[in-house]
């Protein structure tokens, strides 16, 4: 009797959230999807005209640049973030005296907004006033680091700042996983005379595989959504050399009044994220469901 | 063998300790690498603070790495209340206040609703509760680009465009997925007997929530508050899209300040403004680092 009441009450309590999610998330996605098949410019037009916006999108050179940039930025951001975070986690797991302090130092960039981070790195990487000039003043006259103003290299400067910001998150994920590794198995291997390398490669790393999975998902998902960091550092420039899909979408939708193409871009981004997230959620949820009934 | 056993005595295996006698140099190298990385992470913060404290001529002449001669707090005052951002010259202060006015209610409301939701979702199964869980979980990951156009249209139609209310509502609605899941994931770990026993004692739905579950979940409350505060304070996409002019938040104002091309660029002021914008979340991180990290990793692994 009371249980039934509880069930009804909880359904009632969750109803507003469920309704809000259905409208503001799934309904809005449906609206955006619909718009991507219309010819909407500044105002929404509800007449369907097919794949026109997608065709136009893929014919734009700027869109193609932003896709190539996303591939460059994304692979380096994920790769370097993973390597840096894992390395720091393993090093920090060696009974380091000042572990707490070092962890705080490695992690504080995560607390900052990408806009703050971008502002600082833009300044540091500016060849006229930042690092390059600093090196000259220290006596290294031939030092050159002008990537941020070079259209071919500017995208790599975004990677530098992005990895600086996000590697702490990866470190936190891996450190938590390393602390959860079954010590008995490791000790047994150690007693059997396995080397440090063998223990890490053969036992520790395989047993933290879920952490790899999580870290890759989180980083990839951050890369696809990257927006503020680029806005603050280069604003997509020089020209549109550091354009990413998120910047392109914003520009089309809110500056160039092209709702149809903006929506098509949003759908491309959504599909990319779904391709990564759906299998991940599926694998995360299955054991969870069977465990909690 | 005996030596190995000795090194393992206090519980955890640590390869560096094990190898210490053989390779003391490895230990030195380890600390060297960790220190180098610490410098890499600290350098931007140091340069940011040092730059903001330097006078104009010092900035022109001295190295970016040099310590400031004397702390010039004038730069901070200028960035806080005088610098021109877009067309108004009131410094970062009004935008900082905007952020506070939006963030505080959004964080509190989304956390409270999340707590009730999480309890309802965890303690009482009803038809469709698994489906709802899945839908909420997925909604945490969607790129906001996929919803921002209709959202901007709707807020415009409701007369909420560029208002703090509209922005706060946005943060609440899109924060519910996360806050609900944080609490749900904690509440499923609470033994069901506890709820059952309280039910038998005659406690109702809300009495159980209020007197048993909520006090139990204090750490989760802290994690959720910190997570929401950091996410919302640091947001740029919603704020830049849904507000303009005087209604903008600190992150948007900082972005505008950096973008503005003035005759003489005041990098010291930009750095001071960046510190002002970053300070609230940085303080939260320094004061409650444990909970901050727990939020981060919970946000990364939700299942």
JSON list of N, CA and C in Angstrom, two decimals, chain A residues 2 7 10 13 17 24 26 32 87 91 93-95 97 106 108 111 113 120 123 129 133 137 164 167 183 186-187 190 196 199 221 254 266 274 277 280 284-285, chain B residues 10-15 27 30-31 34 37 40-41 45 47-48 60-61 63-64 117 124-125 133 135 138 141 145-146 174 199 205 234 241 267 281 285 300 303:
[
{"chain": "A", "resi": 2, "resn": "UNK", "atom": "N", "xyz": [1.79, 1.31, 1.01]},
{"chain": "A", "resi": 2, "resn": "UNK", "atom": "CA", "xyz": [2.71, 2.43, 1.07]},
{"chain": "A", "resi": 2, "resn": "UNK", "atom": "C", "xyz": [3.69, 2.43, -0.10]},
{"chain": "A", "resi": 7, "resn": "UNK", "atom": "N", "xyz": [5.59, 4.67, -5.20]},
{"chain": "A", "resi": 7, "resn": "UNK", "atom": "CA", "xyz": [5.81, 4.60, -6.64]},
{"chain": "A", "resi": 7, "resn": "UNK", "atom": "C", "xyz": [5.07, 5.72, -7.36]},
{"chain": "A", "resi": 10, "resn": "UNK", "atom": "N", "xyz": [6.73, 9.08, -6.57]},
{"chain": "A", "resi": 10, "resn": "UNK", "atom": "CA", "xyz": [8.00, 9.32, -7.24]},
{"chain": "A", "resi": 10, "resn": "UNK", "atom": "C", "xyz": [7.79, 9.60, -8.72]},
{"chain": "A", "resi": 13, "resn": "UNK", "atom": "N", "xyz": [6.70, 13.13, -8.82]},
{"chain": "A", "resi": 13, "resn": "UNK", "atom": "CA", "xyz": [7.80, 14.07, -8.57]},
{"chain": "A", "resi": 13, "resn": "UNK", "atom": "C", "xyz": [8.70, 14.19, -9.79]},
{"chain": "A", "resi": 17, "resn": "UNK", "atom": "N", "xyz": [10.46, 16.99, -14.36]},
{"chain": "A", "resi": 17, "resn": "UNK", "atom": "CA", "xyz": [11.80, 16.83, -14.94]},
{"chain": "A", "resi": 17, "resn": "UNK", "atom": "C", "xyz": [11.72, 16.04, -16.24]},
{"chain": "A", "resi": 24, "resn": "UNK", "atom": "N", "xyz": [12.85, 20.19, -23.65]},
{"chain": "A", "resi": 24, "resn": "UNK", "atom": "CA", "xyz": [14.04, 21.03, -23.82]},
{"chain": "A", "resi": 24, "resn": "UNK", "atom": "C", "xyz": [15.24, 20.29, -24.38]},
{"chain": "A", "resi": 26, "resn": "UNK", "atom": "N", "xyz": [14.97, 16.61, -25.98]},
{"chain": "A", "resi": 26, "resn": "UNK", "atom": "CA", "xyz": [14.62, 15.81, -27.15]},
{"chain": "A", "resi": 26, "resn": "UNK", "atom": "C", "xyz": [13.73, 16.57, -28.13]},
{"chain": "A", "resi": 32, "resn": "UNK", "atom": "N", "xyz": [15.69, 21.22, -34.11]},
{"chain": "A", "resi": 32, "resn": "UNK", "atom": "CA", "xyz": [16.93, 21.52, -34.84]},
{"chain": "A", "resi": 32, "resn": "UNK", "atom": "C", "xyz": [17.07, 20.61, -36.05]},
{"chain": "A", "resi": 87, "resn": "UNK", "atom": "N", "xyz": [50.76, 9.19, -17.49]},
{"chain": "A", "resi": 87, "resn": "UNK", "atom": "CA", "xyz": [52.14, 9.24, -17.00]},
{"chain": "A", "resi": 87, "resn": "UNK", "atom": "C", "xyz": [52.18, 9.89, -15.62]},
{"chain": "A", "resi": 91, "resn": "UNK", "atom": "N", "xyz": [53.35, 8.19, -12.10]},
{"chain": "A", "resi": 91, "resn": "UNK", "atom": "CA", "xyz": [54.45, 8.78, -11.32]},
{"chain": "A", "resi": 91, "resn": "UNK", "atom": "C", "xyz": [53.97, 9.19, -9.92]},
{"chain": "A", "resi": 93, "resn": "UNK", "atom": "N", "xyz": [51.75, 7.83, -8.26]},
{"chain": "A", "resi": 93, "resn": "UNK", "atom": "CA", "xyz": [51.35, 6.65, -7.49]},
{"chain": "A", "resi": 93, "resn": "UNK", "atom": "C", "xyz": [52.57, 5.95, -6.86]},
{"chain": "A", "resi": 94, "resn": "UNK", "atom": "N", "xyz": [53.73, 6.60, -6.88]},
{"chain": "A", "resi": 94, "resn": "UNK", "atom": "CA", "xyz": [54.95, 5.98, -6.36]},
{"chain": "A", "resi": 94, "resn": "UNK", "atom": "C", "xyz": [55.29, 6.46, -4.96]},
{"chain": "A", "resi": 95, "resn": "UNK", "atom": "N", "xyz": [54.32, 6.69, -4.13]},
{"chain": "A", "resi": 95, "resn": "UNK", "atom": "CA", "xyz": [54.56, 7.21, -2.78]},
{"chain": "A", "resi": 95, "resn": "UNK", "atom": "C", "xyz": [55.39, 8.47, -2.83]},
{"chain": "A", "resi": 97, "resn": "UNK", "atom": "N", "xyz": [56.27, 12.18, -1.76]},
{"chain": "A", "resi": 97, "resn": "UNK", "atom": "CA", "xyz": [56.15, 12.90, -0.49]},
{"chain": "A", "resi": 97, "resn": "UNK", "atom": "C", "xyz": [55.09, 14.00, -0.57]},
{"chain": "A", "resi": 106, "resn": "UNK", "atom": "N", "xyz": [48.56, 20.08, -10.47]},
{"chain": "A", "resi": 106, "resn": "UNK", "atom": "CA", "xyz": [48.20, 19.52, -11.78]},
{"chain": "A", "resi": 106, "resn": "UNK", "atom": "C", "xyz": [46.71, 19.72, -12.10]},
{"chain": "A", "resi": 108, "resn": "UNK", "atom": "N", "xyz": [44.53, 22.24, -10.84]},
{"chain": "A", "resi": 108, "resn": "UNK", "atom": "CA", "xyz": [43.83, 23.52, -10.74]},
{"chain": "A", "resi": 108, "resn": "UNK", "atom": "C", "xyz": [43.35, 24.07, -12.09]},
{"chain": "A", "resi": 111, "resn": "UNK", "atom": "N", "xyz": [39.69, 23.84, -12.80]},
{"chain": "A", "resi": 111, "resn": "UNK", "atom": "CA", "xyz": [38.72, 24.70, -12.13]},
{"chain": "A", "resi": 111, "resn": "UNK", "atom": "C", "xyz": [38.45, 25.97, -12.94]},
{"chain": "A", "resi": 113, "resn": "UNK", "atom": "N", "xyz": [37.73, 28.48, -16.20]},
{"chain": "A", "resi": 113, "resn": "UNK", "atom": "CA", "xyz": [36.95, 28.50, -17.42]},
{"chain": "A", "resi": 113, "resn": "UNK", "atom": "C", "xyz": [37.90, 28.48, -18.62]},
{"chain": "A", "resi": 120, "resn": "UNK", "atom": "N", "xyz": [44.95, 33.62, -21.02]},
{"chain": "A", "resi": 120, "resn": "UNK", "atom": "CA", "xyz": [46.33, 33.52, -20.57]},
{"chain": "A", "resi": 120, "resn": "UNK", "atom": "C", "xyz": [47.23, 32.96, -21.66]},
{"chain": "A", "resi": 123, "resn": "UNK", "atom": "N", "xyz": [48.07, 35.19, -24.59]},
{"chain": "A", "resi": 123, "resn": "UNK", "atom": "CA", "xyz": [49.08, 36.17, -24.22]},
{"chain": "A", "resi": 123, "resn": "UNK", "atom": "C", "xyz": [50.46, 35.53, -24.17]},
{"chain": "A", "resi": 129, "resn": "UNK", "atom": "N", "xyz": [55.04, 39.53, -27.37]},
{"chain": "A", "resi": 129, "resn": "UNK", "atom": "CA", "xyz": [55.03, 39.94, -25.97]},
{"chain": "A", "resi": 129, "resn": "UNK", "atom": "C", "xyz": [55.17, 38.78, -24.99]},
{"chain": "A", "resi": 133, "resn": "UNK", "atom": "N", "xyz": [59.35, 36.64, -26.55]},
{"chain": "A", "resi": 133, "resn": "UNK", "atom": "CA", "xyz": [60.05, 37.82, -26.08]},
{"chain": "A", "resi": 133, "resn": "UNK", "atom": "C", "xyz": [60.74, 37.53, -24.74]},
{"chain": "A", "resi": 137, "resn": "UNK", "atom": "N", "xyz": [64.71, 37.97, -23.85]},
{"chain": "A", "resi": 137, "resn": "UNK", "atom": "CA", "xyz": [65.23, 38.75, -22.73]},
{"chain": "A", "resi": 137, "resn": "UNK", "atom": "C", "xyz": [66.11, 37.92, -21.82]},
{"chain": "A", "resi": 164, "resn": "UNK", "atom": "N", "xyz": [46.94, 21.39, -21.46]},
{"chain": "A", "resi": 164, "resn": "UNK", "atom": "CA", "xyz": [47.27, 22.00, -20.16]},
{"chain": "A", "resi": 164, "resn": "UNK", "atom": "C", "xyz": [46.03, 22.01, -19.26]},
{"chain": "A", "resi": 167, "resn": "UNK", "atom": "N", "xyz": [44.48, 17.74, -18.89]},
{"chain": "A", "resi": 167, "resn": "UNK", "atom": "CA", "xyz": [45.22, 16.53, -18.51]},
{"chain": "A", "resi": 167, "resn": "UNK", "atom": "C", "xyz": [45.01, 16.21, -17.03]},
{"chain": "A", "resi": 183, "resn": "UNK", "atom": "N", "xyz": [45.66, -5.26, -5.04]},
{"chain": "A", "resi": 183, "resn": "UNK", "atom": "CA", "xyz": [47.06, -5.29, -4.60]},
{"chain": "A", "resi": 183, "resn": "UNK", "atom": "C", "xyz": [47.59, -6.72, -4.42]},
{"chain": "A", "resi": 186, "resn": "UNK", "atom": "N", "xyz": [49.08, -7.92, -7.67]},
{"chain": "A", "resi": 186, "resn": "UNK", "atom": "CA", "xyz": [50.33, -7.22, -7.94]},
{"chain": "A", "resi": 186, "resn": "UNK", "atom": "C", "xyz": [51.44, -7.75, -7.03]},
{"chain": "A", "resi": 187, "resn": "UNK", "atom": "N", "xyz": [51.12, -7.94, -5.76]},
{"chain": "A", "resi": 187, "resn": "UNK", "atom": "CA", "xyz": [52.13, -8.43, -4.81]},
{"chain": "A", "resi": 187, "resn": "UNK", "atom": "C", "xyz": [52.61, -9.82, -5.21]},
{"chain": "A", "resi": 190, "resn": "UNK", "atom": "N", "xyz": [54.94, -9.53, -7.94]},
{"chain": "A", "resi": 190, "resn": "UNK", "atom": "CA", "xyz": [56.19, -8.95, -7.45]},
{"chain": "A", "resi": 190, "resn": "UNK", "atom": "C", "xyz": [57.04, -10.02, -6.77]},
{"chain": "A", "resi": 196, "resn": "UNK", "atom": "N", "xyz": [59.12, -4.13, -12.72]},
{"chain": "A", "resi": 196, "resn": "UNK", "atom": "CA", "xyz": [58.15, -3.04, -12.65]},
{"chain": "A", "resi": 196, "resn": "UNK", "atom": "C", "xyz": [57.40, -2.90, -13.96]},
{"chain": "A", "resi": 199, "resn": "UNK", "atom": "N", "xyz": [54.98, -5.67, -14.47]},
{"chain": "A", "resi": 199, "resn": "UNK", "atom": "CA", "xyz": [53.80, -5.52, -13.60]},
{"chain": "A", "resi": 199, "resn": "UNK", "atom": "C", "xyz": [52.84, -4.50, -14.19]},
{"chain": "A", "resi": 221, "resn": "UNK", "atom": "N", "xyz": [34.71, 13.84, -26.34]},
{"chain": "A", "resi": 221, "resn": "UNK", "atom": "CA", "xyz": [33.48, 14.58, -26.24]},
{"chain": "A", "resi": 221, "resn": "UNK", "atom": "C", "xyz": [33.79, 16.07, -25.99]},
{"chain": "A", "resi": 254, "resn": "UNK", "atom": "N", "xyz": [24.25, 32.57, -35.52]},
{"chain": "A", "resi": 254, "resn": "UNK", "atom": "CA", "xyz": [23.99, 33.81, -34.81]},
{"chain": "A", "resi": 254, "resn": "UNK", "atom": "C", "xyz": [24.66, 35.04, -35.43]},
{"chain": "A", "resi": 266, "resn": "UNK", "atom": "N", "xyz": [24.86, 21.55, -36.31]},
{"chain": "A", "resi": 266, "resn": "UNK", "atom": "CA", "xyz": [24.55, 21.01, -34.98]},
{"chain": "A", "resi": 266, "resn": "UNK", "atom": "C", "xyz": [24.24, 19.53, -35.06]},
{"chain": "A", "resi": 274, "resn": "UNK", "atom": "N", "xyz": [27.03, 11.22, -30.48]},
{"chain": "A", "resi": 274, "resn": "UNK", "atom": "CA", "xyz": [26.22, 10.00, -30.26]},
{"chain": "A", "resi": 274, "resn": "UNK", "atom": "C", "xyz": [26.99, 8.74, -30.64]},
{"chain": "A", "resi": 277, "resn": "UNK", "atom": "N", "xyz": [29.13, 8.22, -27.64]},
{"chain": "A", "resi": 277, "resn": "UNK", "atom": "CA", "xyz": [28.48, 8.10, -26.33]},
{"chain": "A", "resi": 277, "resn": "UNK", "atom": "C", "xyz": [27.56, 6.89, -26.23]},
{"chain": "A", "resi": 280, "resn": "UNK", "atom": "N", "xyz": [29.17, 3.68, -25.40]},
{"chain": "A", "resi": 280, "resn": "UNK", "atom": "CA", "xyz": [29.74, 3.83, -24.07]},
{"chain": "A", "resi": 280, "resn": "UNK", "atom": "C", "xyz": [28.66, 3.66, -23.00]},
{"chain": "A", "resi": 284, "resn": "UNK", "atom": "N", "xyz": [28.20, 0.86, -20.15]},
{"chain": "A", "resi": 284, "resn": "UNK", "atom": "CA", "xyz": [28.20, 1.27, -18.74]},
{"chain": "A", "resi": 284, "resn": "UNK", "atom": "C", "xyz": [26.92, 0.82, -18.03]},
{"chain": "A", "resi": 285, "resn": "UNK", "atom": "N", "xyz": [25.81, 0.88, -18.75]},
{"chain": "A", "resi": 285, "resn": "UNK", "atom": "CA", "xyz": [24.52, 0.65, -18.13]},
{"chain": "A", "resi": 285, "resn": "UNK", "atom": "C", "xyz": [24.22, -0.83, -17.93]},
{"chain": "B", "resi": 10, "resn": "UNK", "atom": "N", "xyz": [53.68, -2.35, 4.68]},
{"chain": "B", "resi": 10, "resn": "UNK", "atom": "CA", "xyz": [52.57, -1.44, 4.97]},
{"chain": "B", "resi": 10, "resn": "UNK", "atom": "C", "xyz": [51.50, -1.39, 3.89]},
{"chain": "B", "resi": 11, "resn": "UNK", "atom": "N", "xyz": [51.31, -2.51, 3.19]},
{"chain": "B", "resi": 11, "resn": "UNK", "atom": "CA", "xyz": [50.08, -2.61, 2.43]},
{"chain": "B", "resi": 11, "resn": "UNK", "atom": "C", "xyz": [50.19, -2.50, 0.93]},
{"chain": "B", "resi": 12, "resn": "UNK", "atom": "N", "xyz": [50.72, -1.39, 0.43]},
{"chain": "B", "resi": 12, "resn": "UNK", "atom": "CA", "xyz": [50.66, -1.21, -1.02]},
{"chain": "B", "resi": 12, "resn": "UNK", "atom": "C", "xyz": [52.00, -1.46, -1.68]},
{"chain": "B", "resi": 13, "resn": "UNK", "atom": "N", "xyz": [51.93, -1.99, -2.88]},
{"chain": "B", "resi": 13, "resn": "UNK", "atom": "CA", "xyz": [53.12, -2.22, -3.66]},
{"chain": "B", "resi": 13, "resn": "UNK", "atom": "C", "xyz": [53.54, -0.90, -4.29]},
{"chain": "B", "resi": 14, "resn": "UNK", "atom": "N", "xyz": [54.82, -0.54, -4.18]},
{"chain": "B", "resi": 14, "resn": "UNK", "atom": "CA", "xyz": [55.30, 0.67, -4.82]},
{"chain": "B", "resi": 14, "resn": "UNK", "atom": "C", "xyz": [56.63, 0.38, -5.47]},
{"chain": "B", "resi": 15, "resn": "UNK", "atom": "N", "xyz": [56.60, 0.31, -6.80]},
{"chain": "B", "resi": 15, "resn": "UNK", "atom": "CA", "xyz": [57.80, -0.12, -7.51]},
{"chain": "B", "resi": 15, "resn": "UNK", "atom": "C", "xyz": [59.01, 0.75, -7.23]},
{"chain": "B", "resi": 27, "resn": "UNK", "atom": "N", "xyz": [64.74, 7.60, -8.33]},
{"chain": "B", "resi": 27, "resn": "UNK", "atom": "CA", "xyz": [63.92, 8.41, -7.43]},
{"chain": "B", "resi": 27, "resn": "UNK", "atom": "C", "xyz": [64.14, 9.90, -7.71]},
{"chain": "B", "resi": 30, "resn": "UNK", "atom": "N", "xyz": [62.48, 10.80, -10.90]},
{"chain": "B", "resi": 30, "resn": "UNK", "atom": "CA", "xyz": [61.03, 10.84, -10.70]},
{"chain": "B", "resi": 30, "resn": "UNK", "atom": "C", "xyz": [60.59, 12.22, -10.19]},
{"chain": "B", "resi": 31, "resn": "UNK", "atom": "N", "xyz": [61.31, 12.68, -9.14]},
{"chain": "B", "resi": 31, "resn": "UNK", "atom": "CA", "xyz": [60.95, 13.99, -8.59]},
{"chain": "B", "resi": 31, "resn": "UNK", "atom": "C", "xyz": [61.24, 15.11, -9.59]},
{"chain": "B", "resi": 34, "resn": "UNK", "atom": "N", "xyz": [58.35, 15.20, -12.07]},
{"chain": "B", "resi": 34, "resn": "UNK", "atom": "CA", "xyz": [57.14, 15.73, -11.42]},
{"chain": "B", "resi": 34, "resn": "UNK", "atom": "C", "xyz": [57.26, 17.25, -11.21]},
{"chain": "B", "resi": 37, "resn": "UNK", "atom": "N", "xyz": [56.82, 19.12, -14.53]},
{"chain": "B", "resi": 37, "resn": "UNK", "atom": "CA", "xyz": [55.41, 19.23, -14.89]},
{"chain": "B", "resi": 37, "resn": "UNK", "atom": "C", "xyz": [54.70, 20.25, -14.00]},
{"chain": "B", "resi": 40, "resn": "UNK", "atom": "N", "xyz": [55.29, 23.52, -15.47]},
{"chain": "B", "resi": 40, "resn": "UNK", "atom": "CA", "xyz": [54.48, 23.70, -16.68]},
{"chain": "B", "resi": 40, "resn": "UNK", "atom": "C", "xyz": [53.05, 24.12, -16.32]},
{"chain": "B", "resi": 41, "resn": "UNK", "atom": "N", "xyz": [52.50, 23.48, -15.27]},
{"chain": "B", "resi": 41, "resn": "UNK", "atom": "CA", "xyz": [51.13, 23.83, -14.89]},
{"chain": "B", "resi": 41, "resn": "UNK", "atom": "C", "xyz": [51.06, 25.17, -14.18]},
{"chain": "B", "resi": 45, "resn": "UNK", "atom": "N", "xyz": [49.80, 30.53, -14.39]},
{"chain": "B", "resi": 45, "resn": "UNK", "atom": "CA", "xyz": [49.24, 31.20, -13.22]},
{"chain": "B", "resi": 45, "resn": "UNK", "atom": "C", "xyz": [50.21, 32.25, -12.71]},
{"chain": "B", "resi": 47, "resn": "UNK", "atom": "N", "xyz": [52.65, 33.78, -14.39]},
{"chain": "B", "resi": 47, "resn": "UNK", "atom": "CA", "xyz": [52.76, 34.89, -15.33]},
{"chain": "B", "resi": 47, "resn": "UNK", "atom": "C", "xyz": [51.52, 35.79, -15.25]},
{"chain": "B", "resi": 48, "resn": "UNK", "atom": "N", "xyz": [50.38, 35.16, -15.07]},
{"chain": "B", "resi": 48, "resn": "UNK", "atom": "CA", "xyz": [49.12, 35.90, -14.98]},
{"chain": "B", "resi": 48, "resn": "UNK", "atom": "C", "xyz": [49.14, 36.83, -13.76]},
{"chain": "B", "resi": 60, "resn": "UNK", "atom": "N", "xyz": [56.59, 46.75, -20.29]},
{"chain": "B", "resi": 60, "resn": "UNK", "atom": "CA", "xyz": [57.27, 46.97, -21.57]},
{"chain": "B", "resi": 60, "resn": "UNK", "atom": "C", "xyz": [58.68, 46.44, -21.54]},
{"chain": "B", "resi": 61, "resn": "UNK", "atom": "N", "xyz": [59.37, 46.64, -20.40]},
{"chain": "B", "resi": 61, "resn": "UNK", "atom": "CA", "xyz": [60.80, 46.39, -20.37]},
{"chain": "B", "resi": 61, "resn": "UNK", "atom": "C", "xyz": [61.20, 45.02, -19.79]},
{"chain": "B", "resi": 63, "resn": "UNK", "atom": "N", "xyz": [61.17, 41.07, -18.37]},
{"chain": "B", "resi": 63, "resn": "UNK", "atom": "CA", "xyz": [60.76, 39.78, -18.92]},
{"chain": "B", "resi": 63, "resn": "UNK", "atom": "C", "xyz": [59.42, 39.36, -18.32]},
{"chain": "B", "resi": 64, "resn": "UNK", "atom": "N", "xyz": [58.67, 38.55, -19.07]},
{"chain": "B", "resi": 64, "resn": "UNK", "atom": "CA", "xyz": [57.39, 38.08, -18.54]},
{"chain": "B", "resi": 64, "resn": "UNK", "atom": "C", "xyz": [57.59, 37.21, -17.31]},
{"chain": "B", "resi": 117, "resn": "UNK", "atom": "N", "xyz": [14.63, 14.36, -7.06]},
{"chain": "B", "resi": 117, "resn": "UNK", "atom": "CA", "xyz": [14.54, 13.47, -8.21]},
{"chain": "B", "resi": 117, "resn": "UNK", "atom": "C", "xyz": [15.35, 12.20, -8.00]},
{"chain": "B", "resi": 124, "resn": "UNK", "atom": "N", "xyz": [12.18, 4.29, -5.44]},
{"chain": "B", "resi": 124, "resn": "UNK", "atom": "CA", "xyz": [10.89, 3.75, -5.85]},
{"chain": "B", "resi": 124, "resn": "UNK", "atom": "C", "xyz": [10.90, 3.51, -7.34]},
{"chain": "B", "resi": 125, "resn": "UNK", "atom": "N", "xyz": [10.80, 2.22, -7.70]},
{"chain": "B", "resi": 125, "resn": "UNK", "atom": "CA", "xyz": [10.76, 1.90, -9.13]},
{"chain": "B", "resi": 125, "resn": "UNK", "atom": "C", "xyz": [9.33, 2.05, -9.62]},
{"chain": "B", "resi": 133, "resn": "UNK", "atom": "N", "xyz": [15.76, 7.17, -16.71]},
{"chain": "B", "resi": 133, "resn": "UNK", "atom": "CA", "xyz": [17.16, 7.20, -16.32]},
{"chain": "B", "resi": 133, "resn": "UNK", "atom": "C", "xyz": [18.06, 7.29, -17.56]},
{"chain": "B", "resi": 135, "resn": "UNK", "atom": "N", "xyz": [17.26, 8.32, -20.60]},
{"chain": "B", "resi": 135, "resn": "UNK", "atom": "CA", "xyz": [17.06, 9.59, -21.30]},
{"chain": "B", "resi": 135, "resn": "UNK", "atom": "C", "xyz": [17.82, 10.73, -20.62]},
{"chain": "B", "resi": 138, "resn": "UNK", "atom": "N", "xyz": [21.68, 10.29, -21.16]},
{"chain": "B", "resi": 138, "resn": "UNK", "atom": "CA", "xyz": [22.10, 10.70, -22.50]},
{"chain": "B", "resi": 138, "resn": "UNK", "atom": "C", "xyz": [22.08, 12.23, -22.63]},
{"chain": "B", "resi": 141, "resn": "UNK", "atom": "N", "xyz": [25.16, 14.41, -22.15]},
{"chain": "B", "resi": 141, "resn": "UNK", "atom": "CA", "xyz": [26.28, 14.39, -23.09]},
{"chain": "B", "resi": 141, "resn": "UNK", "atom": "C", "xyz": [26.04, 15.18, -24.36]},
{"chain": "B", "resi": 145, "resn": "UNK", "atom": "N", "xyz": [24.93, 22.72, -28.89]},
{"chain": "B", "resi": 145, "resn": "UNK", "atom": "CA", "xyz": [24.64, 23.29, -30.21]},
{"chain": "B", "resi": 145, "resn": "UNK", "atom": "C", "xyz": [23.33, 22.72, -30.77]},
{"chain": "B", "resi": 146, "resn": "UNK", "atom": "N", "xyz": [23.02, 21.49, -30.38]},
{"chain": "B", "resi": 146, "resn": "UNK", "atom": "CA", "xyz": [21.83, 20.84, -30.93]},
{"chain": "B", "resi": 146, "resn": "UNK", "atom": "C", "xyz": [20.52, 21.38, -30.34]},
{"chain": "B", "resi": 174, "resn": "UNK", "atom": "N", "xyz": [19.13, 22.46, -17.95]},
{"chain": "B", "resi": 174, "resn": "UNK", "atom": "CA", "xyz": [20.18, 21.60, -18.51]},
{"chain": "B", "resi": 174, "resn": "UNK", "atom": "C", "xyz": [21.11, 21.06, -17.45]},
{"chain": "B", "resi": 199, "resn": "UNK", "atom": "N", "xyz": [9.55, 3.20, 6.64]},
{"chain": "B", "resi": 199, "resn": "UNK", "atom": "CA", "xyz": [8.16, 3.11, 6.15]},
{"chain": "B", "resi": 199, "resn": "UNK", "atom": "C", "xyz": [7.29, 2.39, 7.17]},
{"chain": "B", "resi": 205, "resn": "UNK", "atom": "N", "xyz": [6.83, 9.51, 2.46]},
{"chain": "B", "resi": 205, "resn": "UNK", "atom": "CA", "xyz": [7.80, 9.73, 1.40]},
{"chain": "B", "resi": 205, "resn": "UNK", "atom": "C", "xyz": [8.73, 10.90, 1.72]},
{"chain": "B", "resi": 234, "resn": "UNK", "atom": "N", "xyz": [31.64, 28.83, -15.19]},
{"chain": "B", "resi": 234, "resn": "UNK", "atom": "CA", "xyz": [32.57, 28.79, -16.31]},
{"chain": "B", "resi": 234, "resn": "UNK", "atom": "C", "xyz": [31.89, 28.76, -17.67]},
{"chain": "B", "resi": 241, "resn": "UNK", "atom": "N", "xyz": [25.41, 33.38, -26.13]},
{"chain": "B", "resi": 241, "resn": "UNK", "atom": "CA", "xyz": [24.33, 33.26, -27.10]},
{"chain": "B", "resi": 241, "resn": "UNK", "atom": "C", "xyz": [23.05, 33.92, -26.60]},
{"chain": "B", "resi": 267, "resn": "UNK", "atom": "N", "xyz": [47.80, 44.54, -21.25]},
{"chain": "B", "resi": 267, "resn": "UNK", "atom": "CA", "xyz": [47.82, 43.12, -20.91]},
{"chain": "B", "resi": 267, "resn": "UNK", "atom": "C", "xyz": [47.74, 42.90, -19.40]},
{"chain": "B", "resi": 281, "resn": "UNK", "atom": "N", "xyz": [35.91, 30.03, -8.85]},
{"chain": "B", "resi": 281, "resn": "UNK", "atom": "CA", "xyz": [36.02, 28.57, -9.01]},
{"chain": "B", "resi": 281, "resn": "UNK", "atom": "C", "xyz": [37.37, 28.08, -8.48]},
{"chain": "B", "resi": 285, "resn": "UNK", "atom": "N", "xyz": [37.92, 25.28, -5.60]},
{"chain": "B", "resi": 285, "resn": "UNK", "atom": "CA", "xyz": [38.82, 24.14, -5.80]},
{"chain": "B", "resi": 285, "resn": "UNK", "atom": "C", "xyz": [39.83, 24.03, -4.66]},
{"chain": "B", "resi": 300, "resn": "UNK", "atom": "N", "xyz": [32.77, 12.14, -15.04]},
{"chain": "B", "resi": 300, "resn": "UNK", "atom": "CA", "xyz": [33.40, 11.40, -16.13]},
{"chain": "B", "resi": 300, "resn": "UNK", "atom": "C", "xyz": [32.86, 9.98, -16.23]},
{"chain": "B", "resi": 303, "resn": "UNK", "atom": "N", "xyz": [27.98, 5.72, -14.80]},
{"chain": "B", "resi": 303, "resn": "UNK", "atom": "CA", "xyz": [27.13, 4.52, -14.79]},
{"chain": "B", "resi": 303, "resn": "UNK", "atom": "C", "xyz": [26.75, 3.95, -13.46]}
]
